[in-house]
Each structure stands twice: as C-alpha cells, then as structure tokens.
Short mmCIF file of C-alpha atoms in Angstrom, two decimals:
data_model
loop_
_atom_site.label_atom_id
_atom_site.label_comp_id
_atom_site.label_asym_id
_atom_site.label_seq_id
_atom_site.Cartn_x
_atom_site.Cartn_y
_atom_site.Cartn_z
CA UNK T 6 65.54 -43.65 32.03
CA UNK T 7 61.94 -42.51 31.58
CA UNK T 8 60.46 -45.60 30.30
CA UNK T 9 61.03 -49.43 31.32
CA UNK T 10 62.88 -51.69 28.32
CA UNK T 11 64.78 -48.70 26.92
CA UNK T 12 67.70 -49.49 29.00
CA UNK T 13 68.50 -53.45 30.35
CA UNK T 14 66.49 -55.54 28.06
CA UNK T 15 62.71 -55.78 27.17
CA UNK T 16 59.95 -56.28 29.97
CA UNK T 17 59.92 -59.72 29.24
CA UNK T 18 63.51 -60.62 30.35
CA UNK T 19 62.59 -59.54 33.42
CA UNK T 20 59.30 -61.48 33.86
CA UNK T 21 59.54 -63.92 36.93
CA UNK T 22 56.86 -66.20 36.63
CA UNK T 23 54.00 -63.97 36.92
CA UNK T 24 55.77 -61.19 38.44
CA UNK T 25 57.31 -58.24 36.93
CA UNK T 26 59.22 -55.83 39.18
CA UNK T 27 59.31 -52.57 37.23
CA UNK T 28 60.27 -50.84 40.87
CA UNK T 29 63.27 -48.49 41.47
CA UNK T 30 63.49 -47.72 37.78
CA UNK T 31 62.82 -43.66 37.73
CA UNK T 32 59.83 -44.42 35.13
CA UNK T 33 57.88 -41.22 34.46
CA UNK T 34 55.32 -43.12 32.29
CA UNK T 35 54.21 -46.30 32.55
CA UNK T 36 54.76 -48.70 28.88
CA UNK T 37 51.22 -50.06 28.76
CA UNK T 38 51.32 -51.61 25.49
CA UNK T 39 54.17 -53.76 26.61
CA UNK T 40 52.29 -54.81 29.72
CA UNK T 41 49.47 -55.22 27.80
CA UNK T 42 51.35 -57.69 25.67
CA UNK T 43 52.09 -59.87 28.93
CA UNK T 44 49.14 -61.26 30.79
CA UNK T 45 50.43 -63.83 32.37
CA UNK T 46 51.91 -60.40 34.21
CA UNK T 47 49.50 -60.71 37.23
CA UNK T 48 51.91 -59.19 40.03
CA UNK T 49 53.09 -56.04 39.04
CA UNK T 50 55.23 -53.83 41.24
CA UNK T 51 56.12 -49.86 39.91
CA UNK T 52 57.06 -48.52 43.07
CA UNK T 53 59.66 -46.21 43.99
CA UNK T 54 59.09 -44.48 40.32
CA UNK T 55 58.79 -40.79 39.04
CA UNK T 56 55.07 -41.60 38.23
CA UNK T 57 52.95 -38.37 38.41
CA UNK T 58 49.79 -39.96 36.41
CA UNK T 59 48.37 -43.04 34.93
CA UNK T 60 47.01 -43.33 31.56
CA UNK T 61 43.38 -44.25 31.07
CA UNK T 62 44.89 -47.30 28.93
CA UNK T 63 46.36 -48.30 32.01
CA UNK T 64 43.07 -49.57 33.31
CA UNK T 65 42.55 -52.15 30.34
CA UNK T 66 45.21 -54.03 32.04
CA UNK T 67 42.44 -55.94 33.63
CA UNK T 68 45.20 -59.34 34.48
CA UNK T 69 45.85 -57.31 37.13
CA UNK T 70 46.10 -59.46 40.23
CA UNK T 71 48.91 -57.63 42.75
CA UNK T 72 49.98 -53.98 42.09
CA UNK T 73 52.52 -52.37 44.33
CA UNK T 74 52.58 -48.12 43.26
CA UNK T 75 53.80 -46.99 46.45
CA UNK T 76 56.45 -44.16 46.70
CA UNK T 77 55.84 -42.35 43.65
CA UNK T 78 54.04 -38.92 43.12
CA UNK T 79 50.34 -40.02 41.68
CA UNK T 80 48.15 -37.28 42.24
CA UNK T 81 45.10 -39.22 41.21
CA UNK T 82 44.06 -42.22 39.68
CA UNK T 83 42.32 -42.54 36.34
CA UNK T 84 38.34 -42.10 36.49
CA UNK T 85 38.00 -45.27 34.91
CA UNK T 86 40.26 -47.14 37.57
CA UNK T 87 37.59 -49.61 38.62
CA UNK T 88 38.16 -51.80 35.09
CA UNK T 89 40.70 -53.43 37.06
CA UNK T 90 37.99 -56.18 38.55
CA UNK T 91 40.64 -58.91 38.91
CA UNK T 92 42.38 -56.69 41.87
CA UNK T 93 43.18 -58.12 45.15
CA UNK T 94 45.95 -56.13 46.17
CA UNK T 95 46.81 -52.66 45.72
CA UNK T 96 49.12 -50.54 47.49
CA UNK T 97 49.21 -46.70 47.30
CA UNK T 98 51.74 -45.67 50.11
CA UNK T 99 53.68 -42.18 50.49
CA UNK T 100 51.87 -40.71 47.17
CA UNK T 101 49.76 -37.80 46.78
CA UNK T 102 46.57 -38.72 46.36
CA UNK T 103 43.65 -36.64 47.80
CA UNK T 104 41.02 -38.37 46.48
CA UNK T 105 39.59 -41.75 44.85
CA UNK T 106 38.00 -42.00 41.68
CA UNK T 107 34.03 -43.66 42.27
CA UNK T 108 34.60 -46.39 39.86
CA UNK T 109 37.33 -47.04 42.96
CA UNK T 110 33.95 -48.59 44.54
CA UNK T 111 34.18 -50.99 41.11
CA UNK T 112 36.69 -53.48 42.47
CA UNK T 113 34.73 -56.10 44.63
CA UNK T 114 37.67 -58.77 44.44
CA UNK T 115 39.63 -56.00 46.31
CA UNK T 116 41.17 -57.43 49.68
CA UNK T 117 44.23 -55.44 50.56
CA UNK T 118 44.75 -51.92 50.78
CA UNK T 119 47.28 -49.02 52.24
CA UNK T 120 46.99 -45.80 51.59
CA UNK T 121 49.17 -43.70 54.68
CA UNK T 122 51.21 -41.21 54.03
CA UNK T 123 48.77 -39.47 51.34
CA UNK T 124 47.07 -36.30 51.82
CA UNK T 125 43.74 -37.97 51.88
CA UNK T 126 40.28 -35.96 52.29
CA UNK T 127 39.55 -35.98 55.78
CA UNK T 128 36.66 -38.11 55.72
CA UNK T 129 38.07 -40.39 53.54
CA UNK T 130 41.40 -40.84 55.94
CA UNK T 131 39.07 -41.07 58.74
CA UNK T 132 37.73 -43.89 57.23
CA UNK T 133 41.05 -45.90 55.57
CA UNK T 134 42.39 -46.26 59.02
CA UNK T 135 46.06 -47.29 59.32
CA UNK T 136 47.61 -49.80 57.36
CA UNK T 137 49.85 -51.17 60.22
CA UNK T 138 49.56 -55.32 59.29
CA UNK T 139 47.28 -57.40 57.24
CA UNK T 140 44.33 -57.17 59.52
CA UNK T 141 44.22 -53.63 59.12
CA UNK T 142 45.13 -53.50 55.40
CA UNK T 143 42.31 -55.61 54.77
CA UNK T 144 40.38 -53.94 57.25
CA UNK T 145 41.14 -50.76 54.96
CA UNK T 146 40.04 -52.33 51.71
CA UNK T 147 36.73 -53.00 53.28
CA UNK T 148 35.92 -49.71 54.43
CA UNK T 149 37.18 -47.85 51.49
CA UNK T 150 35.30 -49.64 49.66
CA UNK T 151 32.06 -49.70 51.29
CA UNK T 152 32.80 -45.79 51.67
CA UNK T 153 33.32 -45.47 47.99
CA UNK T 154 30.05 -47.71 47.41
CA UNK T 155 28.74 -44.93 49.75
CA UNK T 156 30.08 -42.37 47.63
CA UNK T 157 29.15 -43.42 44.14
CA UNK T 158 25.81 -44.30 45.88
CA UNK T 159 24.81 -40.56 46.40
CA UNK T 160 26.18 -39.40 43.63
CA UNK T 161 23.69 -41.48 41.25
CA UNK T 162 20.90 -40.37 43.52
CA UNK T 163 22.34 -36.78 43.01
CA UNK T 164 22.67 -37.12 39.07
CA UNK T 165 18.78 -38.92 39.38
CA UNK T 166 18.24 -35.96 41.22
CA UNK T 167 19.46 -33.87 38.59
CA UNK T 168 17.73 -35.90 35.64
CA UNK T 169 14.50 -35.56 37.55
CA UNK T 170 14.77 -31.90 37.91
CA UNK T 171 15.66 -31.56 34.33
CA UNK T 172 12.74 -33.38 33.11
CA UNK T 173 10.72 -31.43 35.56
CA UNK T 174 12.19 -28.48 33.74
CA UNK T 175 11.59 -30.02 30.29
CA UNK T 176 7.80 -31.10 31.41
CA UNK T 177 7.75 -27.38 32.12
CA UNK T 178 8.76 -26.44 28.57
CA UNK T 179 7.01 -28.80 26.67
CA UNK T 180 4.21 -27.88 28.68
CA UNK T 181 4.68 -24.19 28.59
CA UNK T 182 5.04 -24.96 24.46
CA UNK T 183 1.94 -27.00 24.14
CA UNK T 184 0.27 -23.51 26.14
CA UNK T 185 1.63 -21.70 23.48
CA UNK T 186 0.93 -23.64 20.81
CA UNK T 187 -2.47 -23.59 21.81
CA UNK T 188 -3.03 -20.10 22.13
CA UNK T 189 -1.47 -19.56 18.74
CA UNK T 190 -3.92 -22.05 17.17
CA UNK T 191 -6.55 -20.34 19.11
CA UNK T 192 -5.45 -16.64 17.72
CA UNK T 193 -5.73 -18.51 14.53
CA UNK T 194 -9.01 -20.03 14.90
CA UNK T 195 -10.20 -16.66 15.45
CA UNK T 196 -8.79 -14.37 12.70
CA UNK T 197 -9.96 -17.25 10.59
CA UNK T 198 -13.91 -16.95 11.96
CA UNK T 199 -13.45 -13.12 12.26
CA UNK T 200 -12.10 -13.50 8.11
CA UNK T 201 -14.63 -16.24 7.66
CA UNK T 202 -17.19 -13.16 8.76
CA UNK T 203 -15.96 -10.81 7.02
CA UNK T 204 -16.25 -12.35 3.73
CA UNK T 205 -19.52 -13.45 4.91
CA UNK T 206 -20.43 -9.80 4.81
CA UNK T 207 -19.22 -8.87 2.12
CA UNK T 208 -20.68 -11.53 -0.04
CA UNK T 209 -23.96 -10.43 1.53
CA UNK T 210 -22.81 -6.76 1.15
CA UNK T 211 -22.20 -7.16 -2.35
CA UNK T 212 -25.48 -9.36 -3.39
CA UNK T 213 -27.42 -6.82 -1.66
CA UNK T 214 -25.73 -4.17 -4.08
CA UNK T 215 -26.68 -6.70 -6.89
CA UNK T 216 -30.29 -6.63 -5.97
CA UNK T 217 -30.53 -3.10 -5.41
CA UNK T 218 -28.64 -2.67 -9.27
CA UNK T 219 -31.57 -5.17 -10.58
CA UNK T 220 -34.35 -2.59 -8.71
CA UNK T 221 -33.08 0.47 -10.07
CA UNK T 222 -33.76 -0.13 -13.79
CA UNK T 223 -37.21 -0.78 -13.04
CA UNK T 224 -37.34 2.02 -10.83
CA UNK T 225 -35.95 4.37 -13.43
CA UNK T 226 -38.28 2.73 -16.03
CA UNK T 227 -41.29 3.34 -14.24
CA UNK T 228 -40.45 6.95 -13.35
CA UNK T 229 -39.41 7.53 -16.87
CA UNK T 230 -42.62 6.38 -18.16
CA UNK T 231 -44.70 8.27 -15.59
CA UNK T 232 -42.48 11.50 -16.82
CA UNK T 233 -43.67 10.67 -20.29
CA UNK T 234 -47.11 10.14 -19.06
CA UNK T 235 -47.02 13.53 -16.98
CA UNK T 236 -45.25 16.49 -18.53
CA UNK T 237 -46.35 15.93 -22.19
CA UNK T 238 -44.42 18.69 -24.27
CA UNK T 239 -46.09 21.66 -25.46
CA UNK T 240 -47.76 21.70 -28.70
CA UNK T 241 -45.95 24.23 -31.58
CA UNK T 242 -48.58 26.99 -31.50
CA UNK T 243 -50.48 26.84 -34.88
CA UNK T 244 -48.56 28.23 -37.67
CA UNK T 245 -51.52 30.45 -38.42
CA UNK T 246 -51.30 32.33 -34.86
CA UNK T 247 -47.10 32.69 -35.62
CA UNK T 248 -47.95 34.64 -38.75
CA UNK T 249 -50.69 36.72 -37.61
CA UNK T 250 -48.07 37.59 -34.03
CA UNK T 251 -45.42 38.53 -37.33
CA UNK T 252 -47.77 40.61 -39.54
CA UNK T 253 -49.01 42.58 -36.14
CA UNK T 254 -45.12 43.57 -34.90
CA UNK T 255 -44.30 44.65 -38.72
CA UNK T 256 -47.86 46.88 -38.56
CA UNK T 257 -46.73 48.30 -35.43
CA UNK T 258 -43.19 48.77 -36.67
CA UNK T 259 -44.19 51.23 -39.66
CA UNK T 260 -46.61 52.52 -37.59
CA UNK T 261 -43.88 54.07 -35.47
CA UNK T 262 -41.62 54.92 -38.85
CA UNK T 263 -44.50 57.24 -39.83
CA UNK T 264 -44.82 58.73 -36.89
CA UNK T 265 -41.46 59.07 -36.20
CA UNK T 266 -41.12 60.14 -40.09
CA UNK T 267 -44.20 62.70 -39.87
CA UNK T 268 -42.73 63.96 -36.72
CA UNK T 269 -38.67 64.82 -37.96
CA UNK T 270 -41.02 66.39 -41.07
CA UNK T 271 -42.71 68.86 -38.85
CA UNK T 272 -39.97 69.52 -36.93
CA UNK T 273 -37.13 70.18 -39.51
CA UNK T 274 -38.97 70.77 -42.99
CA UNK T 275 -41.00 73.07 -44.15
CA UNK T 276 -43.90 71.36 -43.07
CA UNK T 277 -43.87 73.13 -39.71
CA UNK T 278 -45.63 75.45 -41.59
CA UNK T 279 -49.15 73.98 -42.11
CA UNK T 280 -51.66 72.82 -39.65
CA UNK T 281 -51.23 69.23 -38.96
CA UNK T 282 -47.59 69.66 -38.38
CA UNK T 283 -48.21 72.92 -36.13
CA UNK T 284 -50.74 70.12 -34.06
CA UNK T 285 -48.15 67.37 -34.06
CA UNK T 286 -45.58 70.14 -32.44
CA UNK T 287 -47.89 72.20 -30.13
CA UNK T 288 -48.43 67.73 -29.13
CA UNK T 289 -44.69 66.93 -29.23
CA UNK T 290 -43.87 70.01 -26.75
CA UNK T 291 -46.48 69.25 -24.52
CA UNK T 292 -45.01 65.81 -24.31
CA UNK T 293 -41.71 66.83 -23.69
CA UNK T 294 -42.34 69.84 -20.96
CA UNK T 295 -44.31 67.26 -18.83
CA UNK T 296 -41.55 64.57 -18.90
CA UNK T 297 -38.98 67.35 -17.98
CA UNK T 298 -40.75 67.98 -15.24
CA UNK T 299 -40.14 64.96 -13.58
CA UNK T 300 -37.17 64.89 -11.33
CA UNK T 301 -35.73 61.45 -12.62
CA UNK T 302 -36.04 62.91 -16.06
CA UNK T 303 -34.29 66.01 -15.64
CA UNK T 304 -31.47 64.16 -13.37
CA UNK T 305 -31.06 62.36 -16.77
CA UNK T 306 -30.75 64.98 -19.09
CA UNK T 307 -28.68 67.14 -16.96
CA UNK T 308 -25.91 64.34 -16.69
CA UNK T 309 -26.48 63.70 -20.54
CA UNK T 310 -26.08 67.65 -20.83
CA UNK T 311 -22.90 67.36 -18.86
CA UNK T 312 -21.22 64.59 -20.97
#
C-alpha cells in the first residue's frame, strides 16, 4: 500500500477525535489533499512509513498541532516547512536528515523536539542535544530554534551582503555608463563645433570667392579699356603709297625681263655680233669669272656639275 485510504477505508474512518494515526502503514507519499480536507486533524502521526520526501503542499497543512514522522527515511524537509506556525510538537527520530530548512527557524509555537538518530551536521547535533525526556526535548526545540534563528539570521545579512555588493557593482555600471555617455556627448559636441567651423569657413571661403568674382569684371574692364586706350591699331597706309609700292615692283620687274631678254639675245642670237651685245658679254664674263672665283661659288657649281 503506497498511499493511506486505498486499502481499509477513507482517512476519515480512522479519525479519532482530532487524531489521525496514519503510522505503520508503508506510505511512500503522503495524501495531502485528504488531510487537507480534515482540519479538525490536529494530531497527526506518519511514523514508521516508507516516506523519502514531503511535498511542498504538505506545508499548507497549517492545523497542524502534533506530528509524529519518526522512523521513516526523510532526507530533508521542504524549504517552505516553517508554514506550519500552529506546531508544538514535532518528532523526527531515526530519519536521515542532515540538515534543516531556515524557514525551520519559522515555527515560534514550537515546544517539543527529537531529532537522534539522524545524521545531523555537526554543529547542528552539537546543538539539538539528546532527546532523552521532556526536559530535554523541549530543551531541544529551544536551541534548534534559536540556532536556526541564528542561521537564517546570517544568511539575510549574507544575501544584504550580496545585494549591497551588487548595487555597488551596478553604481559602478551606471556610473561607468553615465562616464561614457558623457564622453560620447562630448566627442559629439566637438565634431559638431569642429563641423560648425568648417562650414563657417567655407561660407567665408566661398563669399570671399564671390567678392573676388564681383572685382574681376571691373578689373578686366579697366584693363580692357586702358588696352584700347594704349595700343591703338595701325592706320591702313594711304592707298596712294600702296599703288605707288605696286607700280615701282612692276618697273623693276620688266626692268630685269629686258635685261635678262637683252642678255639671252647677245648670248644666243645673232646679236653677239654688234657692239652693245659684244659690251653686255665682255660685262657678263667678267661677272661670272669673278664669282667663280670664290670658293663657296665654285663648291656650288662643282656639286651642281656632279649631279
């Protein structure tokens, strides 16, 4: 039988006032919802069970008054344990419990307590004592549960601890993110005066460009006109000294046909003959020894002899 009710009636058949005796039954789980359904259910004994855990439902079973889990094989108790307020009585013999949950510290009406035969942490044995007779079962209540108070005790200061180191560490970040912050709004502060000078200077850039575009016309005007005032073009000569310059070249041109002319005449006609050719000849050899003589000349008409 793993579960009380399945086997001998329901839980309330074997409700004695308000005791239920659930003991010697080889439960491996404990039927909460039943128990929850009898409060008047104050003393409740599961010992001498299969029971290796408790629920966490267990602990809404806050009618609690008496509870007798001795002789079973608990390990540990639910972390929640100390929602049984109404507790007076509890008795955890021959289990194996090492430890006690810190919301064990929870259960101020607790006045009775065993807990030998477990293989308790040796500070925690040290401190349960034996469990011998009431004195010391009560004895054993109070010290476990000043030693739990003890317990849960340093381990808020420890998780303060820890919340004040992590909002050291968080002061840390925010402040290490409000450096940042500022030094990016500071790198942006100054590209935007370095942009807000750049622009400057090229607005001044480009009005100086403007004003040196408005001088230049002028400039060019001025020279322009002093150009016109300076070189003047030259006047056409007079028409009159053209045609005399014409007339002279066509003199001189049929001068040199005549003599040319006169010249082949006395050379090659029978002209050669008479007197003013025989001058023109004994004039034209003369001419032409004396220009052979010279060295260029003769370089000349040797090569032109050659060809």
């Amino acid at each position: 039988m793993t579960k009380a009710g399945s086997k001998g009636g329901s839980l309330r058949d074997k409700l004695d006032g308000n005791e239920l005796d659930l003991s010697l039954g080889n439960l491996t789980e404990v039927p909460v919802k039943e128990l929850a359904a009898l409060p008047k259910a104050t003393i409740l004994d599961l010992s001498c069970n299969k029971l290796a855990t408790l629920p966490s439902e267990f602990c809404s079973l806050t009618h609690l008054v008496k509870l007798d889990l001795s002789k079973n094989k608990l390990q540990q108790l639910p972390a929640d344990f100390g929602r049984l307020v109404n507790l007076q009585h509890l008795d955890l013999l021959n289990n194996r419990l090492v430890t006690l949950p810190v919301s064990f510290a929870q259960l101020k009406s607790l006045k009775w307590l065993d807990l030998k035969d477990n293989p308790l942490d040796p500070a925690l044995a040290k401190v349960a004592g034996d469990c011998l007779d009431e004195k010391q079962c009560k004895q054993c209540a109070n010290k476990v549960l000043q030693h739990m108070r003890a317990v849960q005790a340093d381990q808020e200061r420890e998780r303060q601890r820890r919340l004040e180191v992590e909002r050291e560490a968080e002061k840390k970040r925010e402040a290490k993110q409000r450096a940042k912050e500022a030094q990016e709004r500071e790198v942006r502060k100054r590209e935007k005066a370095e942009e807000k000078e750049r622009r400057r200077k090229e607005y001044d850039a480009l009005k100086a460009s403007k004003r040196e575009q408005e001088k230049k016309p002028k400039k060019e005007t001025n020279q322009a006109q002093k150009s016109k005032s300076g070189s003047r073009p030259r006047k056409p000569p007079p028409r009159k000294h053209t045609r005399s310059w014409a007339v002279l070249k066509l003199l001189l041109l049929l001068l040199l046909l005549c003599v040319a002319g006169g010249l082949v005449a006395c050379r090659v006609t029978e002209l050669q003959q008479q007197p003013v050719c025989v001058s023109v000849n004994t004039v034209y050899d003369n001419a032409l020894r004396g220009l052979r003589s010279h060295e260029i000349l003769q370089w000349v008409l040797q090569t032109d002899s050659q060809q």
